[in-house]
Amino acid sequence: MNPVRIPVIAVDGPSGVGKGMATRWLAARTGWHRLDSGALYRVLALAAVKAGVALGAHDEVAALASTLDIRFVGETEADEAILVNGANWTDKIRAESTGNLASQIATAPVVRAALLQRQRDFREAPGLIADGRDMGSVVFPDAVLKIFLDAKAEARAMRRHAQLSKKGASVNLDDLFVEVRARDERDRKRAIAPLVAATDAIIIDTTRMSVSQVLVQLEILLRQKQLIS
Ligand code: C5P
């Protein structure tokens, strides 16, 4: 007999689309755990830079993964911290430049393989909300609900800009737009686990939607799937 699988909701989509907001809301609404898979790629890229390992030396980068004790603490964006081997890496992990480093190592099959089981280990009762690029297509193909959030690059650059400005970072909108587009290209065109909606994913184009409109859609999906009462 198959063991009863712990349910997963997969939320995939390009950078800056609002997956963080959506998955934090879903985790709060369901009481399930949350996996920020992008943070794992970010930690590994930063660890490589710190260790003086070239990002193109994929085997060496992948080997580093097993040396990293990565812990996520806190529930909300404000009190959330990422501890790596006991040190607080939160701010460095969240930097836009780290996202770009992450997308460079994420093209390598050996790197993705090194992080695969680590992501699956987050599947704990009562359930998991998984945030990433390939959650529904590769990591959790048996997810009970697969959502693909999308939005035009211009809208995503503007959202990122507003988010970073709120945190006091001075960033140029045009530069952000160029970075968002470059990261999209790399993520969508890579040979392995490219950013693509799983065939059974529900696609929500949020370009013209407000945050509350997106949340209403998510609430409807949770109810349709009977994941909340
Ligand atoms: O989601 P986030 O912006 O933190 O991800 C950083 C980068 O890590 C992405 O641009 C992508 O290249 C990579 N990534 C990935 N697969 C995931 C999550 C992130 O390839 N599941």
PDB file of C-alpha atoms and ligand atoms in Angstrom:
ATOM      1  CA  MET A   1       0.000   0.000   0.000  1.00  0.00           C
ATOM      2  CA  ASN A   2       1.235   3.510  -0.789  1.00  0.00           C
ATOM      3  CA  PRO A   3       1.901   5.608   2.278  1.00  0.00           C
ATOM      4  CA  VAL A   4      -0.364   8.665   2.450  1.00  0.00           C
ATOM      5  CA  ARG A   5       1.678  11.438   0.906  1.00  0.00           C
ATOM      6  CA  ILE A   6       1.992  14.731   2.714  1.00  0.00           C
ATOM      7  CA  PRO A   7       0.264  17.294   0.468  1.00  0.00           C
ATOM      8  CA  VAL A   8       2.254  19.918  -1.413  1.00  0.00           C
ATOM      9  CA  ILE A   9       1.094  23.086  -3.149  1.00  0.00           C
ATOM     10  CA  ALA A  10       3.621  24.071  -5.824  1.00  0.00           C
ATOM     11  CA  VAL A  11       3.906  27.744  -6.723  1.00  0.00           C
ATOM     12  CA  ASP A  12       6.201  28.497  -9.648  1.00  0.00           C
ATOM     13  CA  GLY A  13       6.891  31.535 -11.767  1.00  0.00           C
ATOM     14  CA  PRO A  14       9.507  34.065 -12.860  1.00  0.00           C
ATOM     15  CA  SER A  15      11.429  36.365 -10.546  1.00  0.00           C
ATOM     16  CA  GLY A  16       9.583  39.294  -9.042  1.00  0.00           C
ATOM     17  CA  VAL A  17       6.128  37.913  -9.790  1.00  0.00           C
ATOM     18  CA  GLY A  18       5.063  37.824  -6.141  1.00  0.00           C
ATOM     19  CA  LYS A  19       5.628  34.152  -5.284  1.00  0.00           C
ATOM     20  CA  GLY A  20       7.051  35.117  -1.885  1.00  0.00           C
ATOM     21  CA  MET A  21       3.940  37.077  -0.969  1.00  0.00           C
ATOM     22  CA  ALA A  22       1.639  34.372  -2.332  1.00  0.00           C
ATOM     23  CA  THR A  23       3.401  31.459  -0.646  1.00  0.00           C
ATOM     24  CA  ARG A  24       3.661  33.230   2.711  1.00  0.00           C
ATOM     25  CA  TRP A  25      -0.070  33.906   2.524  1.00  0.00           C
ATOM     26  CA  LEU A  26      -0.815  30.299   1.540  1.00  0.00           C
ATOM     27  CA  ALA A  27       1.336  29.011   4.418  1.00  0.00           C
ATOM     28  CA  ALA A  28      -0.478  31.250   6.897  1.00  0.00           C
ATOM     29  CA  ARG A  29      -3.903  30.308   5.473  1.00  0.00           C
ATOM     30  CA  THR A  30      -3.289  26.556   5.529  1.00  0.00           C
ATOM     31  CA  GLY A  31      -0.939  26.326   8.520  1.00  0.00           C
ATOM     32  CA  TRP A  32       1.500  24.375   6.316  1.00  0.00           C
ATOM     33  CA  HIS A  33       5.281  24.732   6.100  1.00  0.00           C
ATOM     34  CA  ARG A  34       6.918  26.783   3.372  1.00  0.00           C
ATOM     35  CA  LEU A  35       9.942  26.067   1.213  1.00  0.00           C
ATOM     36  CA  ASP A  36      11.764  28.974  -0.437  1.00  0.00           C
ATOM     37  CA  SER A  37      13.729  26.888  -2.921  1.00  0.00           C
ATOM     38  CA  GLY A  38      15.324  29.964  -4.526  1.00  0.00           C
ATOM     39  CA  ALA A  39      17.007  30.717  -1.200  1.00  0.00           C
ATOM     40  CA  LEU A  40      18.802  27.358  -1.388  1.00  0.00           C
ATOM     41  CA  TYR A  41      20.239  28.265  -4.808  1.00  0.00           C
ATOM     42  CA  ARG A  42      21.151  31.697  -3.476  1.00  0.00           C
ATOM     43  CA  VAL A  43      22.917  30.263  -0.405  1.00  0.00           C
ATOM     44  CA  LEU A  44      24.883  27.831  -2.522  1.00  0.00           C
ATOM     45  CA  ALA A  45      25.968  30.531  -4.999  1.00  0.00           C
ATOM     46  CA  LEU A  46      27.069  32.813  -2.185  1.00  0.00           C
ATOM     47  CA  ALA A  47      28.882  29.981  -0.415  1.00  0.00           C
ATOM     48  CA  ALA A  48      30.801  29.316  -3.643  1.00  0.00           C
ATOM     49  CA  VAL A  49      31.821  32.955  -3.950  1.00  0.00           C
ATOM     50  CA  LYS A  50      32.921  33.021  -0.302  1.00  0.00           C
ATOM     51  CA  ALA A  51      34.934  29.820  -0.753  1.00  0.00           C
ATOM     52  CA  GLY A  52      36.609  31.180  -3.877  1.00  0.00           C
ATOM     53  CA  VAL A  53      34.994  28.505  -6.064  1.00  0.00           C
ATOM     54  CA  ALA A  54      34.261  29.684  -9.610  1.00  0.00           C
ATOM     55  CA  LEU A  55      30.521  29.576 -10.377  1.00  0.00           C
ATOM     56  CA  GLY A  56      31.329  27.703 -13.571  1.00  0.00           C
ATOM     57  CA  ALA A  57      33.101  24.913 -11.633  1.00  0.00           C
ATOM     58  CA  HIS A  58      29.819  23.068 -11.274  1.00  0.00           C
ATOM     59  CA  ASP A  59      31.104  19.892  -9.613  1.00  0.00           C
ATOM     60  CA  GLU A  60      32.858  21.915  -6.932  1.00  0.00           C
ATOM     61  CA  VAL A  61      29.821  24.128  -6.401  1.00  0.00           C
ATOM     62  CA  ALA A  62      27.590  21.055  -6.074  1.00  0.00           C
ATOM     63  CA  ALA A  63      30.018  19.458  -3.602  1.00  0.00           C
ATOM     64  CA  LEU A  64      29.736  22.517  -1.368  1.00  0.00           C
ATOM     65  CA  ALA A  65      26.018  21.843  -0.843  1.00  0.00           C
ATOM     66  CA  SER A  66      26.664  18.992   1.580  1.00  0.00           C
ATOM     67  CA  THR A  67      28.822  21.248   3.783  1.00  0.00           C
ATOM     68  CA  LEU A  68      26.031  23.759   4.371  1.00  0.00           C
ATOM     69  CA  ASP A  69      23.648  23.647   7.303  1.00  0.00           C
ATOM     70  CA  ILE A  70      20.802  25.890   6.095  1.00  0.00           C
ATOM     71  CA  ARG A  71      18.039  26.931   8.487  1.00  0.00           C
ATOM     72  CA  PHE A  72      15.043  29.146   7.912  1.00  0.00           C
ATOM     73  CA  VAL A  73      13.721  30.801  11.062  1.00  0.00           C
ATOM     74  CA  GLY A  74      10.744  33.108  11.593  1.00  0.00           C
ATOM     75  CA  GLU A  75       7.336  33.052   9.952  1.00  0.00           C
ATOM     76  CA  THR A  76       6.767  36.481   8.444  1.00  0.00           C
ATOM     77  CA  GLU A  77       8.934  38.399   5.984  1.00  0.00           C
ATOM     78  CA  ALA A  78       9.871  40.847   8.762  1.00  0.00           C
ATOM     79  CA  ASP A  79      11.156  38.306  11.285  1.00  0.00           C
ATOM     80  CA  GLU A  80      12.446  35.760   8.775  1.00  0.00           C
ATOM     81  CA  ALA A  81      16.150  34.866   8.872  1.00  0.00           C
ATOM     82  CA  ILE A  82      18.346  32.465   6.927  1.00  0.00           C
ATOM     83  CA  LEU A  83      21.131  30.926   8.980  1.00  0.00           C
ATOM     84  CA  VAL A  84      23.997  29.220   7.196  1.00  0.00           C
ATOM     85  CA  ASN A  85      26.296  27.162   9.395  1.00  0.00           C
ATOM     86  CA  GLY A  86      25.019  29.305  12.266  1.00  0.00           C
ATOM     87  CA  ALA A  87      25.713  32.702  10.649  1.00  0.00           C
ATOM     88  CA  ASN A  88      22.951  35.106   9.623  1.00  0.00           C
ATOM     89  CA  TRP A  89      23.084  35.503   5.825  1.00  0.00           C
ATOM     90  CA  THR A  90      19.590  36.986   5.408  1.00  0.00           C
ATOM     91  CA  ASP A  91      20.474  40.367   3.884  1.00  0.00           C
ATOM     92  CA  LYS A  92      23.142  39.012   1.549  1.00  0.00           C
ATOM     93  CA  ILE A  93      20.797  36.242   0.389  1.00  0.00           C
ATOM     94  CA  ARG A  94      18.035  38.687  -0.465  1.00  0.00           C
ATOM     95  CA  ALA A  95      20.282  41.039  -2.506  1.00  0.00           C
ATOM     96  CA  GLU A  96      19.342  41.272  -6.200  1.00  0.00           C
ATOM     97  CA  SER A  97      22.948  40.488  -7.173  1.00  0.00           C
ATOM     98  CA  THR A  98      22.712  37.170  -5.285  1.00  0.00           C
ATOM     99  CA  GLY A  99      19.656  36.211  -7.338  1.00  0.00           C
ATOM    100  CA  ASN A 100      21.740  36.646 -10.463  1.00  0.00           C
ATOM    101  CA  LEU A 101      24.559  34.491  -9.079  1.00  0.00           C
ATOM    102  CA  ALA A 102      21.979  31.847  -8.162  1.00  0.00           C
ATOM    103  CA  SER A 103      20.558  31.731 -11.661  1.00  0.00           C
ATOM    104  CA  GLN A 104      24.043  31.102 -13.048  1.00  0.00           C
ATOM    105  CA  ILE A 105      24.648  27.961 -10.977  1.00  0.00           C
ATOM    106  CA  ALA A 106      21.014  26.858 -11.424  1.00  0.00           C
ATOM    107  CA  THR A 107      21.712  25.961 -15.062  1.00  0.00           C
ATOM    108  CA  ALA A 108      23.950  23.060 -14.019  1.00  0.00           C
ATOM    109  CA  PRO A 109      22.335  19.584 -13.727  1.00  0.00           C
ATOM    110  CA  VAL A 110      24.858  18.525 -11.066  1.00  0.00           C
ATOM    111  CA  VAL A 111      23.955  21.539  -8.927  1.00  0.00           C
ATOM    112  CA  ARG A 112      20.224  20.896  -9.299  1.00  0.00           C
ATOM    113  CA  ALA A 113      20.758  17.246  -8.398  1.00  0.00           C
ATOM    114  CA  ALA A 114      22.674  18.252  -5.268  1.00  0.00           C
ATOM    115  CA  LEU A 115      19.711  20.318  -4.073  1.00  0.00           C
ATOM    116  CA  LEU A 116      16.899  17.975  -5.121  1.00  0.00           C
ATOM    117  CA  GLN A 117      16.590  15.750  -2.043  1.00  0.00           C
ATOM    118  CA  ARG A 118      17.219  18.718   0.208  1.00  0.00           C
ATOM    119  CA  GLN A 119      14.106  20.374  -1.199  1.00  0.00           C
ATOM    120  CA  ARG A 120      12.042  17.189  -0.861  1.00  0.00           C
ATOM    121  CA  ASP A 121      13.089  16.921   2.799  1.00  0.00           C
ATOM    122  CA  PHE A 122      10.988  20.008   3.517  1.00  0.00           C
ATOM    123  CA  ARG A 123       7.879  17.921   2.906  1.00  0.00           C
ATOM    124  CA  GLU A 124       6.617  17.637   6.445  1.00  0.00           C
ATOM    125  CA  ALA A 125       3.146  17.248   7.956  1.00  0.00           C
ATOM    126  CA  PRO A 126       0.658  18.799   7.769  1.00  0.00           C
ATOM    127  CA  GLY A 127       1.737  20.028   4.313  1.00  0.00           C
ATOM    128  CA  LEU A 128       4.149  22.140   2.291  1.00  0.00           C
ATOM    129  CA  ILE A 129       3.847  25.276   0.189  1.00  0.00           C
ATOM    130  CA  ALA A 130       6.782  25.124  -2.238  1.00  0.00           C
ATOM    131  CA  ASP A 131       8.020  28.295  -3.933  1.00  0.00           C
ATOM    132  CA  GLY A 132      10.305  28.096  -6.956  1.00  0.00           C
ATOM    133  CA  ARG A 133      10.724  27.499 -10.676  1.00  0.00           C
ATOM    134  CA  ASP A 134      10.349  23.738 -11.007  1.00  0.00           C
ATOM    135  CA  MET A 135       8.316  22.796  -7.933  1.00  0.00           C
ATOM    136  CA  GLY A 136       5.367  21.433  -9.930  1.00  0.00           C
ATOM    137  CA  SER A 137       7.350  20.120 -12.886  1.00  0.00           C
ATOM    138  CA  VAL A 138      10.314  18.370 -11.219  1.00  0.00           C
ATOM    139  CA  VAL A 139      10.610  18.511  -7.431  1.00  0.00           C
ATOM    140  CA  PHE A 140       7.015  17.738  -6.419  1.00  0.00           C
ATOM    141  CA  PRO A 141       5.298  16.382  -9.558  1.00  0.00           C
ATOM    142  CA  ASP A 142       2.566  14.876  -7.330  1.00  0.00           C
ATOM    143  CA  ALA A 143       1.606  18.239  -5.801  1.00  0.00           C
ATOM    144  CA  VAL A 144      -2.130  18.452  -5.032  1.00  0.00           C
ATOM    145  CA  LEU A 145      -2.279  21.949  -6.483  1.00  0.00           C
ATOM    146  CA  LYS A 146       0.117  23.557  -8.967  1.00  0.00           C
ATOM    147  CA  ILE A 147      -0.018  27.280  -9.494  1.00  0.00           C
ATOM    148  CA  PHE A 148       2.050  29.186 -12.035  1.00  0.00           C
ATOM    149  CA  LEU A 149       2.126  32.911 -11.362  1.00  0.00           C
ATOM    150  CA  ASP A 150       3.114  35.024 -14.326  1.00  0.00           C
ATOM    151  CA  ALA A 151       3.376  38.734 -15.164  1.00  0.00           C
ATOM    152  CA  LYS A 152       5.028  40.859 -17.824  1.00  0.00           C
ATOM    153  CA  ALA A 153       8.678  41.732 -17.103  1.00  0.00           C
ATOM    154  CA  GLU A 154       7.879  45.467 -16.850  1.00  0.00           C
ATOM    155  CA  ALA A 155       5.333  44.847 -14.101  1.00  0.00           C
ATOM    156  CA  ARG A 156       7.711  42.571 -12.207  1.00  0.00           C
ATOM    157  CA  ALA A 157      10.587  45.075 -12.394  1.00  0.00           C
ATOM    158  CA  MET A 158       8.278  47.762 -11.020  1.00  0.00           C
ATOM    159  CA  ARG A 159       7.135  45.527  -8.160  1.00  0.00           C
ATOM    160  CA  ARG A 160      10.732  44.636  -7.277  1.00  0.00           C
ATOM    161  CA  HIS A 161      11.625  48.309  -7.402  1.00  0.00           C
ATOM    162  CA  ALA A 162       8.821  49.220  -5.003  1.00  0.00           C
ATOM    163  CA  GLN A 163       9.782  46.347  -2.689  1.00  0.00           C
ATOM    164  CA  LEU A 164      13.475  47.286  -2.605  1.00  0.00           C
ATOM    165  CA  SER A 165      12.746  51.015  -2.252  1.00  0.00           C
ATOM    166  CA  LYS A 166      10.531  50.253   0.734  1.00  0.00           C
ATOM    167  CA  LYS A 167      13.485  48.502   2.328  1.00  0.00           C
ATOM    168  CA  GLY A 168      15.588  51.637   1.769  1.00  0.00           C
ATOM    169  CA  ALA A 169      17.713  50.237  -1.082  1.00  0.00           C
ATOM    170  CA  SER A 170      18.483  52.687  -3.882  1.00  0.00           C
ATOM    171  CA  VAL A 171      17.967  50.861  -7.147  1.00  0.00           C
ATOM    172  CA  ASN A 172      17.478  52.044 -10.685  1.00  0.00           C
ATOM    173  CA  LEU A 173      14.287  50.814 -12.368  1.00  0.00           C
ATOM    174  CA  ASP A 174      15.917  50.498 -15.801  1.00  0.00           C
ATOM    175  CA  ASP A 175      18.767  48.425 -14.355  1.00  0.00           C
ATOM    176  CA  LEU A 176      16.269  46.200 -12.568  1.00  0.00           C
ATOM    177  CA  PHE A 177      14.304  45.692 -15.767  1.00  0.00           C
ATOM    178  CA  VAL A 178      17.468  44.615 -17.613  1.00  0.00           C
ATOM    179  CA  GLU A 179      18.372  42.223 -14.769  1.00  0.00           C
ATOM    180  CA  VAL A 180      14.862  40.756 -14.599  1.00  0.00           C
ATOM    181  CA  ARG A 181      14.912  40.121 -18.348  1.00  0.00           C
ATOM    182  CA  ALA A 182      18.392  38.546 -18.236  1.00  0.00           C
ATOM    183  CA  ARG A 183      17.401  36.241 -15.380  1.00  0.00           C
ATOM    184  CA  ASP A 184      14.178  35.284 -17.203  1.00  0.00           C
ATOM    185  CA  GLU A 185      16.157  34.377 -20.316  1.00  0.00           C
ATOM    186  CA  ARG A 186      18.526  32.152 -18.345  1.00  0.00           C
ATOM    187  CA  ASP A 187      15.748  30.508 -16.316  1.00  0.00           C
ATOM    188  CA  ARG A 188      13.428  29.881 -19.266  1.00  0.00           C
ATOM    189  CA  LYS A 189      16.051  28.714 -21.741  1.00  0.00           C
ATOM    190  CA  ARG A 190      18.190  26.392 -19.659  1.00  0.00           C
ATOM    191  CA  ALA A 191      18.216  22.786 -20.779  1.00  0.00           C
ATOM    192  CA  ILE A 192      17.377  21.247 -17.425  1.00  0.00           C
ATOM    193  CA  ALA A 193      14.277  22.098 -15.354  1.00  0.00           C
ATOM    194  CA  PRO A 194      13.586  25.326 -17.245  1.00  0.00           C
ATOM    195  CA  LEU A 195      11.042  27.758 -15.886  1.00  0.00           C
ATOM    196  CA  VAL A 196       7.861  26.417 -17.410  1.00  0.00           C
ATOM    197  CA  ALA A 197       4.333  25.859 -16.179  1.00  0.00           C
ATOM    198  CA  ALA A 198       3.670  22.183 -15.430  1.00  0.00           C
ATOM    199  CA  THR A 199       1.074  20.812 -17.849  1.00  0.00           C
ATOM    200  CA  ASP A 200      -1.411  20.488 -14.990  1.00  0.00           C
ATOM    201  CA  ALA A 201      -0.649  23.914 -13.457  1.00  0.00           C
ATOM    202  CA  ILE A 202      -3.207  26.677 -13.109  1.00  0.00           C
ATOM    203  CA  ILE A 203      -1.716  29.798 -14.669  1.00  0.00           C
ATOM    204  CA  ILE A 204      -2.551  33.157 -13.120  1.00  0.00           C
ATOM    205  CA  ASP A 205      -1.370  36.196 -15.075  1.00  0.00           C
ATOM    206  CA  THR A 206      -1.041  38.875 -12.385  1.00  0.00           C
ATOM    207  CA  THR A 207       0.158  41.706 -14.659  1.00  0.00           C
ATOM    208  CA  ARG A 208      -3.000  43.720 -14.109  1.00  0.00           C
ATOM    209  CA  MET A 209      -4.011  42.283 -10.763  1.00  0.00           C
ATOM    210  CA  SER A 210      -3.706  43.831  -7.321  1.00  0.00           C
ATOM    211  CA  VAL A 211      -2.342  41.809  -4.418  1.00  0.00           C
ATOM    212  CA  SER A 212      -5.839  41.380  -2.984  1.00  0.00           C
ATOM    213  CA  GLN A 213      -7.176  40.140  -6.333  1.00  0.00           C
ATOM    214  CA  VAL A 214      -4.413  37.513  -6.431  1.00  0.00           C
ATOM    215  CA  LEU A 215      -5.225  36.434  -2.885  1.00  0.00           C
ATOM    216  CA  VAL A 216      -8.919  36.047  -3.772  1.00  0.00           C
ATOM    217  CA  GLN A 217      -7.896  33.681  -6.608  1.00  0.00           C
ATOM    218  CA  LEU A 218      -5.716  31.672  -4.245  1.00  0.00           C
ATOM    219  CA  GLU A 219      -8.539  31.422  -1.710  1.00  0.00           C
ATOM    220  CA  ILE A 220     -10.855  30.125  -4.452  1.00  0.00           C
ATOM    221  CA  LEU A 221      -8.315  27.488  -5.497  1.00  0.00           C
ATOM    222  CA  LEU A 222      -7.809  26.317  -1.909  1.00  0.00           C
ATOM    223  CA  ARG A 223     -11.562  25.915  -1.517  1.00  0.00           C
ATOM    224  CA  GLN A 224     -12.001  24.148  -4.862  1.00  0.00           C
ATOM    225  CA  LYS A 225      -9.363  21.619  -3.856  1.00  0.00           C
ATOM    226  CA  GLN A 226     -10.896  21.347  -0.387  1.00  0.00           C
ATOM    227  CA  LEU A 227      -7.600  22.211   1.230  1.00  0.00           C
ATOM    228  CA  ILE A 228      -9.308  24.613   3.650  1.00  0.00           C
ATOM    229  CA  SER A 229     -12.794  24.582   5.117  1.00  0.00           C
TER     230      SER A 229
HETATM  231  O1  C5P B   1      13.349  32.640  -6.474  1.00  0.00           O
HETATM  232  P1  C5P B   1      14.678  33.315  -6.416  1.00  0.00           P
HETATM  233  O2  C5P B   1      14.715  34.632  -7.108  1.00  0.00           O
HETATM  234  O3  C5P B   1      15.196  33.411  -5.016  1.00  0.00           O
HETATM  235  O4  C5P B   1      15.664  32.337  -7.203  1.00  0.00           O
HETATM  236  C1  C5P B   1      16.958  32.717  -7.558  1.00  0.00           C
HETATM  237  C2  C5P B   1      17.378  31.929  -8.784  1.00  0.00           C
HETATM  238  O5  C5P B   1      17.542  30.556  -8.419  1.00  0.00           O
HETATM  239  C3  C5P B   1      16.392  31.923  -9.926  1.00  0.00           C
HETATM  240  O6  C5P B   1      16.567  33.004 -10.831  1.00  0.00           O
HETATM  241  C4  C5P B   1      16.639  30.586 -10.600  1.00  0.00           C
HETATM  242  O7  C5P B   1      17.672  30.674 -11.538  1.00  0.00           O
HETATM  243  C5  C5P B   1      17.122  29.708  -9.475  1.00  0.00           C
HETATM  244  N1  C5P B   1      16.075  28.794  -9.018  1.00  0.00           N
HETATM  245  C6  C5P B   1      15.879  27.633  -9.723  1.00  0.00           C
HETATM  246  N2  C5P B   1      14.964  26.721  -9.292  1.00  0.00           N
HETATM  247  C7  C5P B   1      14.227  26.947  -8.211  1.00  0.00           C
HETATM  248  C8  C5P B   1      14.372  28.149  -7.491  1.00  0.00           C
HETATM  249  C9  C5P B   1      15.312  29.069  -7.924  1.00  0.00           C
HETATM  250  O8  C5P B   1      16.536  27.408 -10.731  1.00  0.00           O
HETATM  251  N3  C5P B   1      13.358  26.036  -7.800  1.00  0.00           N
END
